[in-house]
Coordinates of C-alpha atoms and ligand atoms in Angstrom, one line a residue:
M1 CA -3.1 -9.6 -41.4
R2 CA -5.8 -11.2 -39.3
R3 CA -9.4 -10.5 -39.9
G4 CA -12.1 -10.3 -37.2
S5 CA -14.9 -12.7 -37.4
G6 CA -17.9 -10.5 -37.0
N7 CA -20.0 -10.1 -34.0
F8 CA -21.4 -12.7 -31.7
L9 CA -24.3 -12.5 -29.5
F10 CA -24.7 -13.7 -26.0
L11 CA -28.1 -13.8 -24.6
A12 CA -28.3 -13.6 -20.9
A13 CA -30.4 -16.6 -20.6
S14 CA -29.8 -17.5 -17.0
T15 CA -33.5 -17.9 -16.4
F16 CA -33.4 -20.9 -18.7
F17 CA -30.5 -22.5 -17.0
T18 CA -30.5 -24.9 -14.2
L19 CA -27.8 -23.8 -11.9
L20 CA -25.6 -26.5 -10.4
I21 CA -23.7 -25.7 -7.3
L22 CA -20.3 -27.3 -7.4
P23 CA -18.7 -28.3 -4.1
L24 CA -15.5 -26.6 -2.9
S25 CA -13.8 -29.7 -1.6
A26 CA -13.2 -33.2 -2.9
Q27 CA -16.3 -35.4 -2.7
T28 CA -16.6 -39.1 -2.8
G29 CA -19.8 -39.4 -4.7
P30 CA -21.6 -38.0 -7.7
V31 CA -22.1 -34.3 -7.6
D32 CA -25.0 -33.6 -9.9
A33 CA -28.3 -35.0 -10.9
A34 CA -26.9 -37.0 -13.7
G35 CA -24.5 -38.7 -11.4
H36 CA -21.4 -37.0 -12.6
Q37 CA -18.3 -36.5 -10.6
W38 CA -16.5 -33.1 -10.1
W39 CA -14.0 -33.8 -12.9
Q40 CA -16.8 -34.4 -15.4
N41 CA -18.2 -31.0 -14.8
A42 CA -14.9 -29.2 -14.5
V43 CA -13.0 -27.2 -17.2
F44 CA -9.3 -27.9 -16.9
Y45 CA -6.6 -25.4 -17.9
E46 CA -3.0 -26.2 -18.5
I47 CA -0.4 -23.8 -17.2
Y48 CA 3.2 -23.8 -18.3
P49 CA 4.6 -22.1 -15.2
R50 CA 7.7 -20.6 -16.9
S51 CA 5.4 -18.7 -19.2
F52 CA 2.2 -17.8 -17.4
A53 CA 3.0 -14.8 -15.1
D54 CA 6.3 -13.4 -13.9
S55 CA 5.7 -11.7 -10.5
N56 CA 9.4 -11.0 -9.8
N57 CA 10.4 -9.9 -13.3
D58 CA 13.3 -12.3 -13.8
G59 CA 11.8 -13.3 -17.2
I60 CA 10.4 -16.6 -15.9
G61 CA 7.0 -17.2 -14.5
E62 CA 6.5 -18.7 -11.0
L63 CA 3.8 -20.0 -8.6
N64 CA 3.3 -16.5 -7.1
G65 CA 2.6 -15.3 -10.6
I66 CA 0.0 -18.0 -11.1
A67 CA -1.5 -17.0 -7.7
S68 CA -1.7 -13.4 -8.9
K69 CA -3.9 -14.5 -11.8
L70 CA -6.5 -16.6 -10.1
A71 CA -9.1 -13.9 -10.4
Y72 CA -8.6 -14.0 -14.2
L73 CA -8.9 -17.8 -14.3
E74 CA -12.0 -17.7 -12.1
K75 CA -13.7 -15.1 -14.4
L76 CA -12.8 -17.2 -17.4
G77 CA -14.5 -20.2 -16.0
V78 CA -11.7 -22.5 -15.1
D79 CA -12.3 -25.1 -12.4
A80 CA -8.9 -26.8 -12.3
I81 CA -5.4 -25.9 -13.3
W82 CA -2.8 -28.4 -14.4
I83 CA 0.6 -27.0 -13.7
T84 CA 3.4 -28.6 -15.8
P85 CA 6.4 -29.7 -13.7
C86 CA 7.5 -27.1 -11.2
Y87 CA 9.7 -29.5 -9.1
P88 CA 13.4 -29.1 -8.6
S89 CA 15.0 -29.9 -12.0
P90 CA 18.2 -29.2 -14.0
Q91 CA 15.7 -28.0 -16.6
V92 CA 17.2 -30.0 -19.5
D93 CA 13.6 -30.7 -20.6
F94 CA 12.2 -27.6 -18.8
G95 CA 11.0 -29.5 -15.7
Y96 CA 10.3 -32.9 -17.2
D97 CA 13.6 -34.0 -15.7
V98 CA 12.7 -34.1 -12.0
S99 CA 15.4 -34.2 -9.4
D100 CA 13.1 -34.1 -6.3
Y101 CA 9.4 -35.0 -6.6
E102 CA 8.5 -33.5 -3.2
N103 CA 9.6 -29.9 -3.5
I104 CA 9.3 -26.8 -5.7
D105 CA 12.2 -25.6 -7.9
P106 CA 13.5 -22.3 -6.4
M107 CA 13.0 -20.6 -9.8
Y108 CA 9.2 -21.2 -9.3
G109 CA 9.1 -20.5 -5.6
T110 CA 8.8 -22.6 -2.4
L111 CA 6.5 -25.2 -0.9
Q112 CA 5.0 -22.3 1.1
D113 CA 4.2 -20.5 -2.1
F114 CA 2.6 -23.7 -3.3
D115 CA 0.5 -24.0 -0.2
R116 CA -0.6 -20.4 -0.5
L117 CA -1.5 -20.9 -4.1
E118 CA -3.5 -24.1 -3.3
K119 CA -5.3 -22.3 -0.5
E120 CA -6.2 -19.2 -2.5
A121 CA -7.2 -21.3 -5.5
K122 CA -9.5 -23.4 -3.3
Q123 CA -11.2 -20.2 -2.1
K124 CA -12.1 -19.6 -5.8
S125 CA -13.1 -23.3 -6.3
I126 CA -10.1 -23.9 -8.5
R127 CA -8.4 -27.2 -8.0
I128 CA -4.7 -27.9 -8.6
I129 CA -3.5 -30.8 -10.7
M130 CA 0.2 -31.6 -10.7
D131 CA 2.2 -33.2 -13.5
F132 CA 3.5 -36.6 -12.5
V133 CA 6.6 -37.5 -14.5
M134 CA 6.4 -41.3 -14.0
N135 CA 8.6 -42.8 -16.7
H136 CA 11.9 -41.2 -15.8
T137 CA 13.7 -38.9 -13.4
S138 CA 16.5 -36.5 -14.0
D139 CA 20.0 -38.0 -14.1
Q140 CA 20.6 -35.7 -11.1
H141 CA 17.9 -37.3 -8.9
P142 CA 19.6 -38.9 -5.8
W143 CA 18.1 -42.2 -6.9
F144 CA 20.0 -42.1 -10.2
L145 CA 23.2 -40.7 -8.6
D146 CA 23.2 -43.8 -6.3
S147 CA 22.1 -46.1 -9.1
R148 CA 25.0 -45.2 -11.4
A149 CA 27.6 -45.2 -8.6
S150 CA 28.1 -49.0 -8.5
R151 CA 26.5 -52.2 -9.8
T152 CA 25.6 -53.1 -6.2
S153 CA 24.2 -49.8 -5.0
A154 CA 20.8 -49.8 -3.3
H155 CA 19.1 -48.0 -6.2
R156 CA 20.9 -49.9 -9.0
N157 CA 17.8 -51.8 -10.0
W158 CA 15.6 -48.6 -9.9
Y159 CA 16.7 -47.9 -13.5
I160 CA 17.3 -50.1 -16.5
W161 CA 20.9 -51.1 -16.9
R162 CA 22.2 -53.6 -19.4
D163 CA 25.5 -54.8 -20.9
G164 CA 26.3 -53.6 -24.4
K165 CA 26.2 -55.9 -27.4
N166 CA 28.9 -56.3 -30.1
G167 CA 30.6 -53.2 -28.9
G168 CA 27.5 -51.1 -29.1
P169 CA 24.2 -50.5 -27.2
P170 CA 22.1 -53.5 -26.0
N171 CA 19.6 -53.2 -28.9
N172 CA 18.4 -50.9 -31.6
W173 CA 15.9 -48.8 -29.7
I174 CA 15.9 -45.1 -30.6
S175 CA 15.2 -42.2 -28.2
I176 CA 12.2 -40.1 -29.3
F177 CA 14.5 -37.1 -28.7
G178 CA 17.2 -38.4 -31.1
G179 CA 20.0 -41.1 -31.1
S180 CA 20.2 -44.4 -29.4
A181 CA 18.0 -44.8 -26.3
W182 CA 21.0 -46.3 -24.5
K183 CA 23.8 -44.3 -22.9
F184 CA 27.0 -45.9 -21.9
D185 CA 28.2 -45.1 -18.4
P186 CA 31.9 -45.8 -17.9
T187 CA 31.6 -45.8 -14.0
T188 CA 30.0 -49.3 -14.1
D189 CA 30.7 -50.2 -17.7
Q190 CA 27.0 -50.7 -18.6
Y191 CA 24.4 -48.8 -20.6
Y192 CA 21.2 -47.2 -19.1
Y193 CA 18.0 -46.8 -21.0
H194 CA 16.3 -43.4 -21.7
Y195 CA 13.3 -43.0 -23.9
F196 CA 13.7 -39.2 -23.8
Y197 CA 16.9 -37.2 -23.3
P198 CA 20.0 -39.0 -21.8
Q199 CA 19.5 -36.8 -18.8
Q200 CA 16.1 -38.5 -18.3
P201 CA 16.9 -42.1 -17.3
D202 CA 13.9 -44.4 -17.3
L203 CA 12.7 -45.8 -14.0
N204 CA 12.4 -49.5 -13.8
W205 CA 8.7 -50.0 -13.1
R206 CA 9.2 -53.8 -12.8
N207 CA 10.9 -53.1 -9.5
P208 CA 8.3 -52.9 -6.7
A209 CA 10.4 -50.4 -4.7
V210 CA 10.0 -47.9 -7.6
K211 CA 6.3 -48.4 -7.6
T212 CA 6.1 -47.9 -3.8
A213 CA 8.2 -44.8 -3.9
M214 CA 6.4 -43.2 -6.8
F215 CA 2.9 -44.0 -5.3
D216 CA 4.1 -42.4 -2.1
V217 CA 4.9 -39.2 -4.0
T218 CA 1.2 -39.0 -5.1
R219 CA 0.0 -39.6 -1.5
W220 CA 2.4 -36.8 -0.3
W221 CA 0.8 -34.3 -2.8
Y222 CA -2.7 -35.4 -2.1
Q223 CA -2.1 -34.6 1.5
R224 CA -1.0 -31.2 0.4
G225 CA -4.3 -30.7 -1.3
V226 CA -3.8 -31.5 -4.9
A227 CA -6.8 -32.8 -6.7
G228 CA -5.1 -35.1 -9.1
F229 CA -2.3 -35.7 -11.6
R230 CA -1.6 -35.4 -15.2
L231 CA 0.4 -38.5 -15.9
D232 CA 3.3 -37.8 -18.2
A233 CA 4.1 -40.2 -21.1
V234 CA 2.3 -43.2 -19.6
D235 CA 2.7 -45.3 -22.6
T236 CA 6.4 -45.5 -22.1
L237 CA 6.5 -46.9 -18.6
F238 CA 7.4 -50.5 -19.6
E239 CA 9.9 -52.1 -22.0
D240 CA 10.3 -55.7 -23.2
P241 CA 12.6 -57.3 -20.6
D242 CA 14.2 -59.4 -23.3
L243 CA 15.1 -56.3 -25.3
H244 CA 13.9 -57.5 -28.7
D245 CA 15.0 -55.1 -31.4
N246 CA 12.2 -52.9 -32.7
P247 CA 11.1 -53.4 -36.4
V248 CA 12.9 -50.9 -38.6
L249 CA 11.0 -48.9 -41.3
P250 CA 12.5 -47.5 -44.5
G251 CA 14.1 -44.0 -44.3
K252 CA 15.2 -41.7 -41.5
N253 CA 13.3 -39.6 -39.0
K254 CA 13.6 -35.8 -38.6
Y255 CA 16.7 -36.3 -36.3
G256 CA 18.4 -38.5 -38.9
D257 CA 17.9 -41.7 -37.0
P258 CA 16.5 -44.9 -38.6
R259 CA 12.7 -45.0 -38.5
E260 CA 11.3 -47.7 -36.1
T261 CA 8.0 -48.7 -34.7
D262 CA 8.2 -48.6 -30.9
K263 CA 6.8 -52.1 -30.7
Y264 CA 8.9 -53.3 -27.8
N265 CA 9.3 -50.2 -25.7
T266 CA 5.9 -48.5 -25.7
N267 CA 2.3 -49.5 -24.9
L268 CA 3.2 -52.7 -23.1
P269 CA 0.2 -54.2 -21.3
E270 CA 1.9 -54.0 -17.9
V271 CA 1.1 -50.3 -17.8
H272 CA -2.5 -51.0 -17.0
D273 CA -1.6 -52.9 -13.8
V274 CA 0.2 -49.8 -12.6
L275 CA -2.6 -47.5 -13.6
R276 CA -5.2 -49.6 -11.8
D277 CA -3.2 -49.5 -8.6
L278 CA -2.5 -45.8 -8.9
R279 CA -6.2 -45.2 -9.3
K280 CA -6.9 -47.0 -6.0
V281 CA -4.6 -44.5 -4.3
A282 CA -6.2 -41.6 -6.2
D283 CA -9.7 -42.8 -5.2
Q284 CA -8.8 -42.5 -1.5
S285 CA -8.5 -38.7 -2.1
D286 CA -11.3 -38.5 -4.7
A287 CA -8.5 -37.4 -7.1
V288 CA -8.5 -37.4 -10.8
L289 CA -5.9 -39.1 -13.1
I290 CA -5.5 -37.5 -16.5
G291 CA -3.3 -39.3 -19.0
E292 CA -1.0 -38.1 -21.6
T293 CA -2.2 -41.0 -23.7
W294 CA -1.0 -41.1 -27.2
T295 CA -3.0 -43.7 -29.0
D296 CA -3.4 -45.0 -32.6
N297 CA -6.9 -46.2 -32.4
I298 CA -10.0 -46.1 -30.2
N299 CA -9.3 -49.5 -28.6
E300 CA -6.0 -48.3 -27.2
L301 CA -7.7 -45.3 -25.8
K302 CA -10.6 -47.4 -24.4
A303 CA -8.0 -49.6 -22.6
Y304 CA -6.8 -46.6 -20.6
Y305 CA -10.2 -46.2 -18.9
G306 CA -9.7 -49.8 -17.6
P307 CA -12.0 -52.7 -18.2
H308 CA -14.1 -51.6 -15.2
H309 CA -13.5 -47.9 -15.4
D310 CA -10.8 -48.5 -12.8
E311 CA -7.8 -46.8 -14.5
L312 CA -7.7 -43.2 -15.8
Q313 CA -10.8 -41.1 -15.5
L314 CA -9.5 -38.7 -18.2
P315 CA -7.2 -40.2 -20.8
M316 CA -6.6 -37.4 -23.3
D317 CA -7.9 -38.1 -26.8
F318 CA -5.0 -37.0 -29.0
M319 CA -6.7 -38.5 -32.0
F320 CA -9.2 -35.7 -31.8
A321 CA -6.4 -33.1 -31.3
M322 CA -4.6 -34.5 -34.3
V323 CA -7.5 -33.8 -36.6
N324 CA -5.4 -31.0 -38.0
K325 CA -7.7 -29.7 -40.6
I326 CA -11.1 -28.1 -40.0
S327 CA -13.4 -30.7 -41.5
A328 CA -16.9 -31.6 -40.5
P329 CA -16.7 -35.2 -41.5
A330 CA -13.3 -35.7 -39.8
F331 CA -14.4 -34.2 -36.5
R332 CA -17.8 -36.1 -36.7
R333 CA -16.0 -39.3 -37.2
Q334 CA -13.6 -38.7 -34.3
I335 CA -16.3 -37.6 -31.9
A336 CA -18.3 -40.7 -32.8
L337 CA -15.3 -42.8 -32.0
A338 CA -14.8 -41.1 -28.7
E339 CA -18.5 -41.6 -27.9
S340 CA -18.2 -45.2 -28.7
S341 CA -15.4 -45.8 -26.2
G342 CA -17.8 -46.1 -23.4
G343 CA -15.7 -43.7 -21.3
W344 CA -16.0 -40.0 -20.6
P345 CA -14.2 -38.2 -23.4
T346 CA -11.3 -35.9 -22.7
Y347 CA -10.8 -33.3 -25.4
V348 CA -7.7 -31.1 -26.0
I349 CA -6.8 -29.0 -29.0
S350 CA -3.4 -27.8 -27.9
N351 CA -0.7 -28.2 -25.4
H352 CA 3.0 -27.5 -24.6
D353 CA 4.2 -30.2 -27.1
I354 CA 2.1 -29.4 -30.1
E355 CA 1.7 -26.4 -32.4
R356 CA -0.9 -24.0 -31.1
S357 CA -4.4 -24.6 -32.3
Y358 CA -4.6 -21.1 -33.7
D359 CA -2.0 -22.0 -36.3
R360 CA -2.9 -25.6 -36.8
Y361 CA -6.5 -24.8 -37.7
G362 CA -6.2 -21.2 -39.0
D363 CA -6.5 -20.6 -42.7
G364 CA -4.7 -17.3 -42.6
Q365 CA -7.9 -15.5 -43.5
H366 CA -10.5 -16.4 -40.8
D367 CA -8.1 -17.2 -38.0
D368 CA -10.1 -15.5 -35.2
A369 CA -13.4 -17.0 -36.4
I370 CA -11.8 -20.4 -36.5
A371 CA -10.5 -20.0 -33.0
K372 CA -14.1 -19.3 -31.9
L373 CA -15.3 -22.3 -34.0
M374 CA -12.9 -24.6 -32.2
A375 CA -14.0 -23.3 -28.8
G376 CA -17.6 -23.7 -29.9
L377 CA -16.8 -27.3 -30.8
Y378 CA -14.7 -28.8 -28.0
L379 CA -16.2 -26.8 -25.1
T380 CA -19.8 -27.9 -26.0
L381 CA -19.1 -31.6 -26.5
R382 CA -20.0 -34.3 -24.0
G383 CA -16.8 -34.7 -22.0
T384 CA -14.1 -32.8 -20.2
P385 CA -12.1 -30.2 -22.0
I386 CA -8.5 -29.3 -21.1
M387 CA -7.6 -25.9 -22.4
Y388 CA -4.0 -24.6 -22.9
Y389 CA -3.1 -21.2 -21.5
G390 CA -3.5 -18.4 -24.1
E391 CA -5.7 -20.5 -26.4
E392 CA -8.5 -18.3 -25.2
L393 CA -6.7 -15.3 -26.6
G394 CA -5.9 -16.7 -30.0
M395 CA -2.2 -16.9 -29.1
E396 CA -0.2 -18.1 -32.0
N397 CA 3.0 -20.1 -32.3
N398 CA 6.1 -18.0 -32.2
D399 CA 8.8 -20.3 -33.5
P400 CA 12.4 -19.3 -33.2
K401 CA 13.7 -17.5 -36.2
R402 CA 17.4 -18.5 -35.7
K403 CA 18.9 -21.7 -34.5
E404 CA 20.9 -19.9 -31.9
D405 CA 17.7 -18.7 -30.3
V406 CA 16.3 -22.1 -29.7
K407 CA 15.9 -23.2 -26.1
D408 CA 14.2 -26.6 -26.5
P409 CA 17.1 -29.1 -27.2
I410 CA 15.1 -31.1 -29.8
G411 CA 14.7 -27.8 -31.7
K412 CA 18.5 -27.4 -31.9
L413 CA 18.9 -31.0 -33.0
G414 CA 16.1 -31.0 -35.5
W415 CA 16.7 -27.5 -36.9
P416 CA 15.3 -26.4 -39.3
K417 CA 12.9 -29.3 -39.9
D418 CA 11.9 -29.4 -36.3
K419 CA 12.2 -26.1 -34.5
G420 CA 11.3 -27.6 -31.2
R421 CA 8.5 -26.6 -28.9
D422 CA 9.5 -23.0 -27.9
G423 CA 6.9 -21.7 -30.3
E424 CA 3.9 -23.0 -28.3
R425 CA 5.5 -22.1 -24.9
T426 CA 5.9 -18.3 -25.2
P427 CA 4.7 -16.0 -22.4
M428 CA 1.1 -15.4 -21.8
Q429 CA -0.1 -12.2 -23.4
W430 CA -1.5 -10.1 -20.7
S431 CA -1.5 -6.7 -22.4
S432 CA -0.3 -4.9 -25.5
G433 CA 2.7 -3.5 -23.5
P434 CA 6.3 -4.7 -23.8
N435 CA 6.6 -8.5 -23.6
G436 CA 2.9 -8.7 -23.5
G437 CA 2.9 -7.5 -19.9
F438 CA 4.4 -10.8 -18.9
T439 CA 7.6 -9.3 -17.4
T440 CA 9.5 -6.1 -17.2
G441 CA 12.7 -8.2 -17.4
K442 CA 13.9 -10.1 -20.4
P443 CA 11.4 -12.9 -21.1
W444 CA 12.8 -16.4 -21.5
L445 CA 11.1 -16.5 -24.9
P446 CA 9.8 -13.6 -27.0
V447 CA 6.1 -12.9 -27.6
P448 CA 4.9 -12.7 -31.2
P449 CA 3.9 -9.4 -32.9
S450 CA 0.2 -10.4 -32.7
T451 CA 0.4 -9.7 -28.9
A452 CA -0.5 -6.1 -29.9
T453 CA -4.1 -7.3 -30.6
H454 CA -4.3 -10.7 -28.9
N455 CA -3.9 -10.1 -25.3
V456 CA -6.1 -10.1 -22.1
A457 CA -6.3 -6.4 -21.6
T458 CA -7.4 -5.6 -25.2
E459 CA -9.7 -8.6 -25.6
S460 CA -11.5 -8.0 -22.3
K461 CA -12.6 -4.7 -23.7
D462 CA -13.8 -6.1 -27.0
P463 CA -17.2 -7.9 -26.9
N464 CA -16.3 -9.7 -30.1
S465 CA -12.9 -11.0 -29.0
I466 CA -11.9 -14.6 -28.8
L467 CA -11.5 -14.2 -25.0
E468 CA -15.0 -13.0 -24.6
F469 CA -16.3 -15.8 -26.7
Y470 CA -14.5 -18.3 -24.5
E471 CA -15.9 -16.8 -21.4
H472 CA -19.4 -17.0 -22.8
V473 CA -19.1 -20.6 -23.9
L474 CA -17.7 -21.6 -20.6
K475 CA -20.5 -19.8 -18.7
L476 CA -23.0 -21.7 -20.8
R477 CA -21.2 -25.0 -20.2
H478 CA -21.3 -24.4 -16.4
T479 CA -24.9 -23.4 -16.2
N480 CA -26.8 -25.3 -18.9
Q481 CA -27.8 -28.7 -17.8
A482 CA -28.0 -30.2 -21.3
L483 CA -24.4 -29.0 -22.0
L484 CA -23.2 -30.4 -18.8
D485 CA -25.0 -33.7 -18.7
G486 CA -26.7 -34.3 -22.0
D487 CA -26.1 -37.0 -24.5
Y488 CA -24.3 -36.3 -27.8
V489 CA -26.6 -36.8 -30.7
A490 CA -25.1 -36.3 -34.2
L491 CA -27.4 -34.5 -36.7
N492 CA -27.4 -34.1 -40.5
Q493 CA -24.5 -36.6 -40.7
D494 CA -24.1 -36.4 -44.4
D495 CA -23.4 -32.6 -44.4
P496 CA -19.8 -32.2 -45.7
N497 CA -19.4 -28.7 -44.3
V498 CA -21.6 -28.2 -41.2
L499 CA -21.1 -30.1 -38.1
S500 CA -24.2 -30.1 -35.9
Y501 CA -25.4 -32.0 -32.9
L502 CA -27.7 -32.0 -30.0
R503 CA -26.8 -32.2 -26.4
R504 CA -29.9 -33.7 -25.0
Y505 CA -30.8 -34.1 -21.3
K506 CA -34.3 -35.5 -20.6
D507 CA -36.7 -33.0 -22.3
Q508 CA -34.1 -30.3 -22.6
A509 CA -31.6 -29.9 -25.4
V510 CA -29.1 -27.6 -26.9
L511 CA -28.4 -27.6 -30.6
V512 CA -24.9 -26.8 -31.7
V513 CA -24.3 -25.8 -35.4
L514 CA -20.8 -25.2 -36.6
N515 CA -20.0 -24.1 -40.1
M516 CA -16.7 -25.7 -40.8
S517 CA -16.2 -24.1 -44.1
G518 CA -15.0 -20.7 -45.4
S519 CA -18.3 -20.1 -47.3
E520 CA -21.8 -19.2 -46.3
R521 CA -23.9 -22.4 -45.9
K522 CA -27.5 -23.4 -45.2
A523 CA -28.7 -25.9 -42.7
S524 CA -32.1 -27.0 -41.4
F525 CA -33.1 -29.5 -38.8
D526 CA -36.0 -31.9 -38.1
L527 CA -35.7 -32.9 -34.5
T528 CA -38.8 -35.3 -34.5
A529 CA -36.6 -38.4 -34.3
Q530 CA -34.8 -36.9 -31.4
G531 CA -38.0 -36.3 -29.4
F532 CA -38.7 -32.7 -30.4
P533 CA -41.4 -32.9 -33.1
S534 CA -42.4 -29.3 -32.9
A535 CA -39.2 -27.8 -31.5
K536 CA -38.5 -24.1 -31.3
I537 CA -35.1 -22.7 -30.8
G538 CA -33.7 -19.6 -29.1
T539 CA -30.2 -18.4 -29.4
L540 CA -27.9 -18.9 -26.4
L541 CA -24.7 -17.8 -28.2
S542 CA -23.8 -17.1 -31.7
T543 CA -21.1 -15.5 -33.8
D544 CA -23.8 -14.0 -36.0
P545 CA -26.2 -11.5 -34.5
S546 CA -28.1 -11.1 -37.9
Q547 CA -29.3 -14.7 -37.9
Q548 CA -32.9 -15.2 -36.8
A549 CA -33.1 -18.3 -34.8
S550 CA -35.0 -20.9 -36.8
L551 CA -34.7 -24.6 -37.4
H552 CA -35.4 -24.3 -41.0
D553 CA -33.3 -22.7 -43.6
M554 CA -30.6 -21.3 -41.3
T555 CA -28.0 -19.3 -43.1
L556 CA -24.6 -19.9 -41.6
Q557 CA -21.7 -17.4 -41.9
P558 CA -18.2 -18.8 -42.8
F559 CA -17.0 -20.6 -39.7
G560 CA -20.0 -19.4 -37.8
V561 CA -21.0 -20.8 -34.5
Y562 CA -24.7 -21.2 -33.4
I563 CA -25.6 -22.5 -30.0
E564 CA -29.4 -22.8 -29.6
E565 CA -31.6 -23.7 -26.8
V566 CA -34.3 -26.2 -28.0
S567 CA -37.7 -26.2 -26.5
K568 CA -40.7 -28.5 -27.0
Ligands
LIG1 C1 5.8 -35.6 -22.2 C2 5.8 -34.1 -22.0 C3 6.9 -33.5 -22.8 C4 8.2 -34.0 -22.3 C5 8.2 -35.6 -22.3 C6 9.3 -36.1 -21.5 O1 5.5 -35.9 -23.5 O2 4.6 -33.5 -22.3 O3 6.9 -32.1 -22.7 O4 9.3 -33.6 -23.0 O5 7.0 -36.1 -21.8 O6 9.0 -36.0 -20.1

């Protein structure tokens, strides 16, 4: 049983705000007084098209469904949607196995539907970001069909083919989705390499023809009006050409394979050359490149920005997303690291591959309050946030209950240790009606029981809902200059429970105070060192209407959020 989190208060403080008018179309220069680009001021929102909105009631969402919900996204405060792959695909990996990069899968609609969506989104100042699956294609892509046909075919060298060794695969590399990363193909008596499923052969990025063809794909979509790409699995583009075996660690992984470090088949330095060149193409269209950049440390993340900020504008910081427990010191540390990178931080708290933030952070007692706390955190930090559909409702993971219900192949393989990714990909909860109002047909995945309370229709009517809180934070983010452009200044850094910081822009500032504990806490602030010796505060948004805004002796509710305007 979930418990509500008390009230929150939103003060219509638009008189305090400096309004920034964002342009409708792509620009080549800075768009605001602080010199920021459109993608620095934008809030991005990830849509898993199968699950967002089903306009033809076949149980699977599509582009027309997304188009029908643009007004919702606009009201929420979304500036750009990233649509996960909707290209023609055999759907082995639900679209991440692309068989044609320049078309739309019939299950999602047509190119005309895409053009209409793009046009209607533009009218609402919502940009479209496509997913670019760079590392591999589907095994049904014409390039691969040709490649596997003979050792001398035109596309042979577009993929990675090798002879076996000692009667087995060329080396010990393991696929992240289970088993050897090499598949024997009897037609030509060689193995091909696949970091993901065998139906996802890796492209050979050392072949210039691959680079040209793939870069042309991005140009083709830019001409169609897309504003950028989310680059799938960038760290896996290159492999050691000498095929050194990876170091083996003790034990087995969740699929029963030997544990290895991916020393020779991920994170090779060559990836940065590709990203630099891809950025040059993007810059011609003022487009943004967002990276699915899994990194182990801040230097790896830093490298993705490029030495001259000439690679990815928005490499996602998964180290922040992987702070799995609500903890003021842990988040403080991670934010400080992101700030130290010298790049523009890119924060996410959930996506289609990781358990929903509602479950990962929830304590089973204050789940709704914690969902608001997380919004109060990552939507007020300096940087660009990328939301995941349904996060704004407090959608929870709905993992399959039985193996035979699992759709994601890794869930079948890893059952029951790894139930796959179906749980975080369930249909958007539009109403409390059947299937959360997503479809009148049979949804491809079931919605959880909490749909009864956590859905758009119900939450829009409740001023204390998670959805309303998101809307308010996003409105503040778009209108308050300190939140858009201000520095991040950590405060009270020794506090083990309360995370607090200033967003400071010239002589304006916003104070964010987040109680990251399940108990009432106290906090007080002296902002002299930050240039506000006799500061006063006024509440912009808070989860606690009883709190009188004061810098001294604030009493903070469990998991309470306090966003205060600071004046001199
Ligand atoms: C990325 C995607 C994931 C997919 C994989 C292979 O990690 O986010 O969903 O399975 O790449 O394309």
